[in-house]
Structure formats: C-alpha cells, structure tokens
GROMACS .gro file of C-alpha atoms in nm:
model
  203
    1UNK     CA    1  -1.204  -5.911   4.324
    2UNK     CA    2  -1.523  -6.041   4.482
    3UNK     CA    3  -1.884  -5.962   4.395
    4UNK     CA    4  -2.165  -6.115   4.601
    5UNK     CA    5  -1.914  -6.355   4.754
    6UNK     CA    6  -1.787  -6.482   4.415
    7UNK     CA    7  -1.425  -6.437   4.311
    8UNK     CA    8  -1.414  -6.269   3.971
    9UNK     CA    9  -1.113  -6.210   3.750
   10UNK     CA   10  -1.095  -5.862   3.596
   11UNK     CA   11  -1.034  -6.025   3.258
   12UNK     CA   12  -1.361  -6.214   3.302
   13UNK     CA   13  -1.547  -5.904   3.419
   14UNK     CA   14  -1.442  -5.678   3.132
   15UNK     CA   15  -1.465  -5.964   2.883
   16UNK     CA   16  -1.826  -6.011   2.991
   17UNK     CA   17  -1.906  -5.641   2.952
   18UNK     CA   18  -1.747  -5.617   2.607
   19UNK     CA   19  -1.910  -5.945   2.504
   20UNK     CA   20  -2.263  -5.828   2.579
   21UNK     CA   21  -2.203  -5.496   2.402
   22UNK     CA   22  -2.054  -5.673   2.097
   23UNK     CA   23  -2.345  -5.916   2.058
   24UNK     CA   24  -2.601  -5.637   2.103
   25UNK     CA   25  -2.429  -5.432   1.832
   26UNK     CA   26  -2.424  -5.741   1.606
   27UNK     CA   27  -2.799  -5.782   1.647
   28UNK     CA   28  -2.841  -5.417   1.545
   29UNK     CA   29  -2.611  -5.473   1.243
   30UNK     CA   30  -2.378  -5.204   1.379
   31UNK     CA   31  -2.019  -5.229   1.250
   32UNK     CA   32  -1.880  -5.132   1.592
   33UNK     CA   33  -1.955  -5.492   1.693
   34UNK     CA   34  -1.623  -5.590   1.536
   35UNK     CA   35  -1.374  -5.370   1.729
   36UNK     CA   36  -1.566  -5.428   2.053
   37UNK     CA   37  -1.571  -5.799   1.974
   38UNK     CA   38  -1.193  -5.800   1.926
   39UNK     CA   39  -1.149  -5.656   2.277
   40UNK     CA   40  -1.385  -5.922   2.414
   41UNK     CA   41  -1.206  -6.219   2.257
   42UNK     CA   42  -0.858  -6.090   2.342
   43UNK     CA   43  -0.950  -6.084   2.712
   44UNK     CA   44  -1.106  -6.428   2.696
   45UNK     CA   45  -0.809  -6.579   2.510
   46UNK     CA   46  -0.602  -6.517   2.824
   47UNK     CA   47  -0.877  -6.622   3.066
   48UNK     CA   48  -0.947  -6.954   2.891
   49UNK     CA   49  -0.577  -7.039   2.868
   50UNK     CA   50  -0.550  -6.990   3.244
   51UNK     CA   51  -0.852  -7.223   3.292
   52UNK     CA   52  -0.698  -7.494   3.066
   53UNK     CA   53  -0.977  -7.456   2.810
   54UNK     CA   54  -0.721  -7.460   2.532
   55UNK     CA   55  -0.957  -7.501   2.239
   56UNK     CA   56  -1.158  -7.203   2.362
   57UNK     CA   57  -0.838  -7.001   2.403
   58UNK     CA   58  -0.720  -7.083   2.051
   59UNK     CA   59  -1.072  -7.015   1.928
   60UNK     CA   60  -1.044  -6.653   2.043
   61UNK     CA   61  -0.739  -6.608   1.820
   62UNK     CA   62  -0.934  -6.741   1.522
   63UNK     CA   63  -1.217  -6.508   1.621
   64UNK     CA   64  -0.987  -6.208   1.583
   65UNK     CA   65  -0.916  -6.308   1.223
   66UNK     CA   66  -1.285  -6.368   1.151
   67UNK     CA   67  -1.383  -6.041   1.318
   68UNK     CA   68  -1.135  -5.850   1.101
   69UNK     CA   69  -1.271  -6.036   0.796
   70UNK     CA   70  -1.630  -5.955   0.893
   71UNK     CA   71  -1.540  -5.591   0.954
   72UNK     CA   72  -1.401  -5.570   0.600
   73UNK     CA   73  -1.702  -5.752   0.449
   74UNK     CA   74  -1.958  -5.532   0.627
   75UNK     CA   75  -1.776  -5.219   0.506
   76UNK     CA   76  -1.729  -5.339   0.149
   77UNK     CA   77  -1.971  -5.207  -0.108
   78UNK     CA   78  -2.121  -5.447  -0.360
   79UNK     CA   79  -2.161  -5.385  -0.732
   80UNK     CA   80  -2.489  -5.211  -0.653
   81UNK     CA   81  -2.307  -4.980  -0.407
   82UNK     CA   82  -2.516  -5.114  -0.120
   83UNK     CA   83  -2.406  -5.264   0.211
   84UNK     CA   84  -2.403  -5.636   0.280
   85UNK     CA   85  -2.758  -5.755   0.351
   86UNK     CA   86  -2.884  -6.036   0.573
   87UNK     CA   87  -2.929  -6.357   0.374
   88UNK     CA   88  -2.964  -6.733   0.420
   89UNK     CA   89  -2.712  -7.010   0.356
   90UNK     CA   90  -2.764  -7.168   0.014
   91UNK     CA   91  -2.891  -7.525   0.042
   92UNK     CA   92  -2.601  -7.646  -0.169
   93UNK     CA   93  -2.352  -7.503   0.084
   94UNK     CA   94  -2.476  -7.702   0.381
   95UNK     CA   95  -2.304  -8.036   0.300
   96UNK     CA   96  -1.970  -7.857   0.262
   97UNK     CA   97  -2.018  -7.654   0.582
   98UNK     CA   98  -2.120  -7.962   0.781
   99UNK     CA   99  -1.825  -8.163   0.645
  100UNK     CA  100  -1.577  -7.884   0.725
  101UNK     CA  101  -1.721  -7.837   1.074
  102UNK     CA  102  -1.710  -8.212   1.147
  103UNK     CA  103  -1.354  -8.240   1.015
  104UNK     CA  104  -1.245  -7.941   1.220
  105UNK     CA  105  -1.403  -8.094   1.530
  106UNK     CA  106  -1.223  -8.427   1.478
  107UNK     CA  107  -0.884  -8.258   1.429
  108UNK     CA  108  -0.925  -8.025   1.728
  109UNK     CA  109  -1.045  -8.309   1.951
  110UNK     CA  110  -0.747  -8.525   1.855
  111UNK     CA  111  -0.498  -8.246   1.924
  112UNK     CA  112  -0.653  -8.135   2.255
  113UNK     CA  113  -0.693  -8.495   2.377
  114UNK     CA  114  -0.342  -8.608   2.292
  115UNK     CA  115  -0.118  -8.305   2.325
  116UNK     CA  116  -0.265  -8.095   2.609
  117UNK     CA  117  -0.397  -8.139   2.962
  118UNK     CA  118  -0.735  -7.994   2.866
  119UNK     CA  119  -1.009  -8.095   3.109
  120UNK     CA  120  -1.306  -8.145   2.874
  121UNK     CA  121  -1.155  -8.193   2.525
  122UNK     CA  122  -1.467  -8.334   2.357
  123UNK     CA  123  -1.700  -8.047   2.445
  124UNK     CA  124  -1.423  -7.790   2.419
  125UNK     CA  125  -1.353  -7.905   2.062
  126UNK     CA  126  -1.719  -7.942   1.965
  127UNK     CA  127  -1.812  -7.591   2.075
  128UNK     CA  128  -1.501  -7.451   1.905
  129UNK     CA  129  -1.601  -7.600   1.570
  130UNK     CA  130  -1.960  -7.476   1.604
  131UNK     CA  131  -1.842  -7.129   1.706
  132UNK     CA  132  -1.609  -7.095   1.407
  133UNK     CA  133  -1.898  -7.186   1.177
  134UNK     CA  134  -2.128  -6.934   1.346
  135UNK     CA  135  -1.867  -6.657   1.338
  136UNK     CA  136  -1.808  -6.716   0.965
  137UNK     CA  137  -2.184  -6.689   0.913
  138UNK     CA  138  -2.187  -6.354   1.096
  139UNK     CA  139  -1.914  -6.226   0.862
  140UNK     CA  140  -2.138  -6.327   0.570
  141UNK     CA  141  -2.453  -6.198   0.746
  142UNK     CA  142  -2.624  -6.537   0.733
  143UNK     CA  143  -2.931  -6.548   0.955
  144UNK     CA  144  -2.865  -6.911   1.055
  145UNK     CA  145  -2.565  -6.801   1.261
  146UNK     CA  146  -2.797  -6.733   1.554
  147UNK     CA  147  -2.929  -7.091   1.557
  148UNK     CA  148  -2.574  -7.228   1.566
  149UNK     CA  149  -2.489  -6.986   1.848
  150UNK     CA  150  -2.789  -7.098   2.053
  151UNK     CA  151  -2.676  -7.461   2.033
  152UNK     CA  152  -2.314  -7.375   2.117
  153UNK     CA  153  -2.404  -7.136   2.399
  154UNK     CA  154  -2.624  -7.391   2.574
  155UNK     CA  155  -2.322  -7.622   2.592
  156UNK     CA  156  -2.093  -7.336   2.692
  157UNK     CA  157  -2.308  -7.252   2.995
  158UNK     CA  158  -2.262  -7.604   3.133
  159UNK     CA  159  -1.889  -7.602   3.055
  160UNK     CA  160  -1.822  -7.277   3.236
  161UNK     CA  161  -2.025  -7.375   3.542
  162UNK     CA  162  -1.815  -7.693   3.555
  163UNK     CA  163  -1.497  -7.478   3.540
  164UNK     CA  164  -1.627  -7.240   3.811
  165UNK     CA  165  -1.638  -6.950   3.564
  166UNK     CA  166  -1.976  -6.839   3.691
  167UNK     CA  167  -1.978  -6.491   3.543
  168UNK     CA  168  -1.881  -6.634   3.205
  169UNK     CA  169  -2.158  -6.894   3.238
  170UNK     CA  170  -2.402  -6.610   3.308
  171UNK     CA  171  -2.263  -6.422   3.007
  172UNK     CA  172  -2.332  -6.716   2.779
  173UNK     CA  173  -2.682  -6.751   2.922
  174UNK     CA  174  -2.734  -6.387   2.822
  175UNK     CA  175  -2.586  -6.478   2.483
  176UNK     CA  176  -2.858  -6.742   2.441
  177UNK     CA  177  -3.129  -6.481   2.500
  178UNK     CA  178  -2.953  -6.233   2.270
  179UNK     CA  179  -2.914  -6.500   2.001
  180UNK     CA  180  -3.288  -6.566   2.009
  181UNK     CA  181  -3.351  -6.193   1.976
  182UNK     CA  182  -3.086  -6.170   1.704
  183UNK     CA  183  -3.247  -6.447   1.502
  184UNK     CA  184  -3.585  -6.277   1.493
  185UNK     CA  185  -3.441  -5.931   1.422
  186UNK     CA  186  -3.221  -6.059   1.138
  187UNK     CA  187  -3.511  -6.266   1.004
  188UNK     CA  188  -3.727  -5.954   0.997
  189UNK     CA  189  -3.444  -5.767   0.823
  190UNK     CA  190  -3.422  -6.049   0.568
  191UNK     CA  191  -3.797  -6.046   0.502
  192UNK     CA  192  -3.791  -5.668   0.467
  193UNK     CA  193  -3.506  -5.685   0.214
  194UNK     CA  194  -3.687  -5.954   0.015
  195UNK     CA  195  -4.006  -5.746   0.015
  196UNK     CA  196  -3.818  -5.437  -0.103
  197UNK     CA  197  -3.648  -5.639  -0.376
  198UNK     CA  198  -3.981  -5.774  -0.497
  199UNK     CA  199  -4.127  -5.422  -0.507
  200UNK     CA  200  -3.849  -5.292  -0.736
  201UNK     CA  201  -3.817  -5.604  -0.951
  202UNK     CA  202  -3.987  -5.592  -1.293
  203UNK     CA  203  -4.301  -5.804  -1.307
   0.00000   0.00000   0.00000
C-alpha cells in the first residue's frame, strides 16, 4: 500500500501501531504492554527477515521470551504482597551487564558477518545487544532501561532510513521521544517510592 507516495508494508504499518501503543503502556507501567509488545515484535520479526536485518529479526524472537518473562515478573507478588516497583541497577551489577552485552555483541557480529548476507552486521549486532540489555531491564523495572533505549534507537533510525524502512525509522524516532518521557516518569515513580519508604521506615 502507499501513503503520501511511500510504499508501506502492512506488517510495518501494524507493527508501528502496536509498537507505539506498547511503549506508551510501558511508560505508564501498564501490564498490557507485554501482550501488545508480543504482537509488535512478531510482525517485525517477519519484516526484518525480509529486509535482511537478520540480527534484528532474531532479536524479535528473543524479545518474545523477555516479554513473557517481564509479564510474569510484573504480575508476581513479592514477600510484601506488593507489585514490582521501579528501581535502579546495583552498581555491582554493571561490570557483569557490560561484559555480557559486549560478549553478546561480539558473538552476534561474528555470526552475522560470516554466516549471513546481512547488509550492516556491525550496527545490526550492536543494536541487538543493547536492545536485549534494555528489554531485560524493563522486565526488572530498572529505570536505566530508557537511557539504553535512547542510545539504541538513535542508531536504529539511521539504520532503517538506510534500508528504506521509512515508517519504521519514524517509529524509532517516536521511540526516542517516548524513551525520554519514560525515563522521567519512571524516575518520578522511583523517587515517589523512595519517599514513601522513608516515611514508613522507623527512624
């Protein structure tokens, strides 16, 4: 189909719609972000495979697993019978997370470069590793996920323009704006939780 003279795939169109809805629901800490997100990534798994963005296509499959994991985590009650709250990554976790992300990037880059006809294996692999880290952080409700998404999405916009996926590039530009909004909303939620905890903690 064509809109404003641009050829758009229906997978791309509906993937874009579901993607915006899913991110908005994530910002609002609404659990419906997970089933909507699964629809989004399923559509994009096919679209990216057709565009020879193999790392991105495989990434969508991993997303489904992480979305199911996050759905379970957000629904699971803690020992205090309260829902999972926004928190920050422990400083001691960062070296491990960085090492795992770098290792994942190196492995993905090697595979895509040597065993596929992927067009931009370096950036495809780099954004995949960042995105997996960010999606894991969402499952754990870590506020830093939004910063990782901003970095990844800036690269994604350029990648998708290069691949003539203009609606997807626009989607990821919207994702950048939503990630900025998400960071400040989750940060406010974090500060509110910390304030409430201080008010009920014994002095």
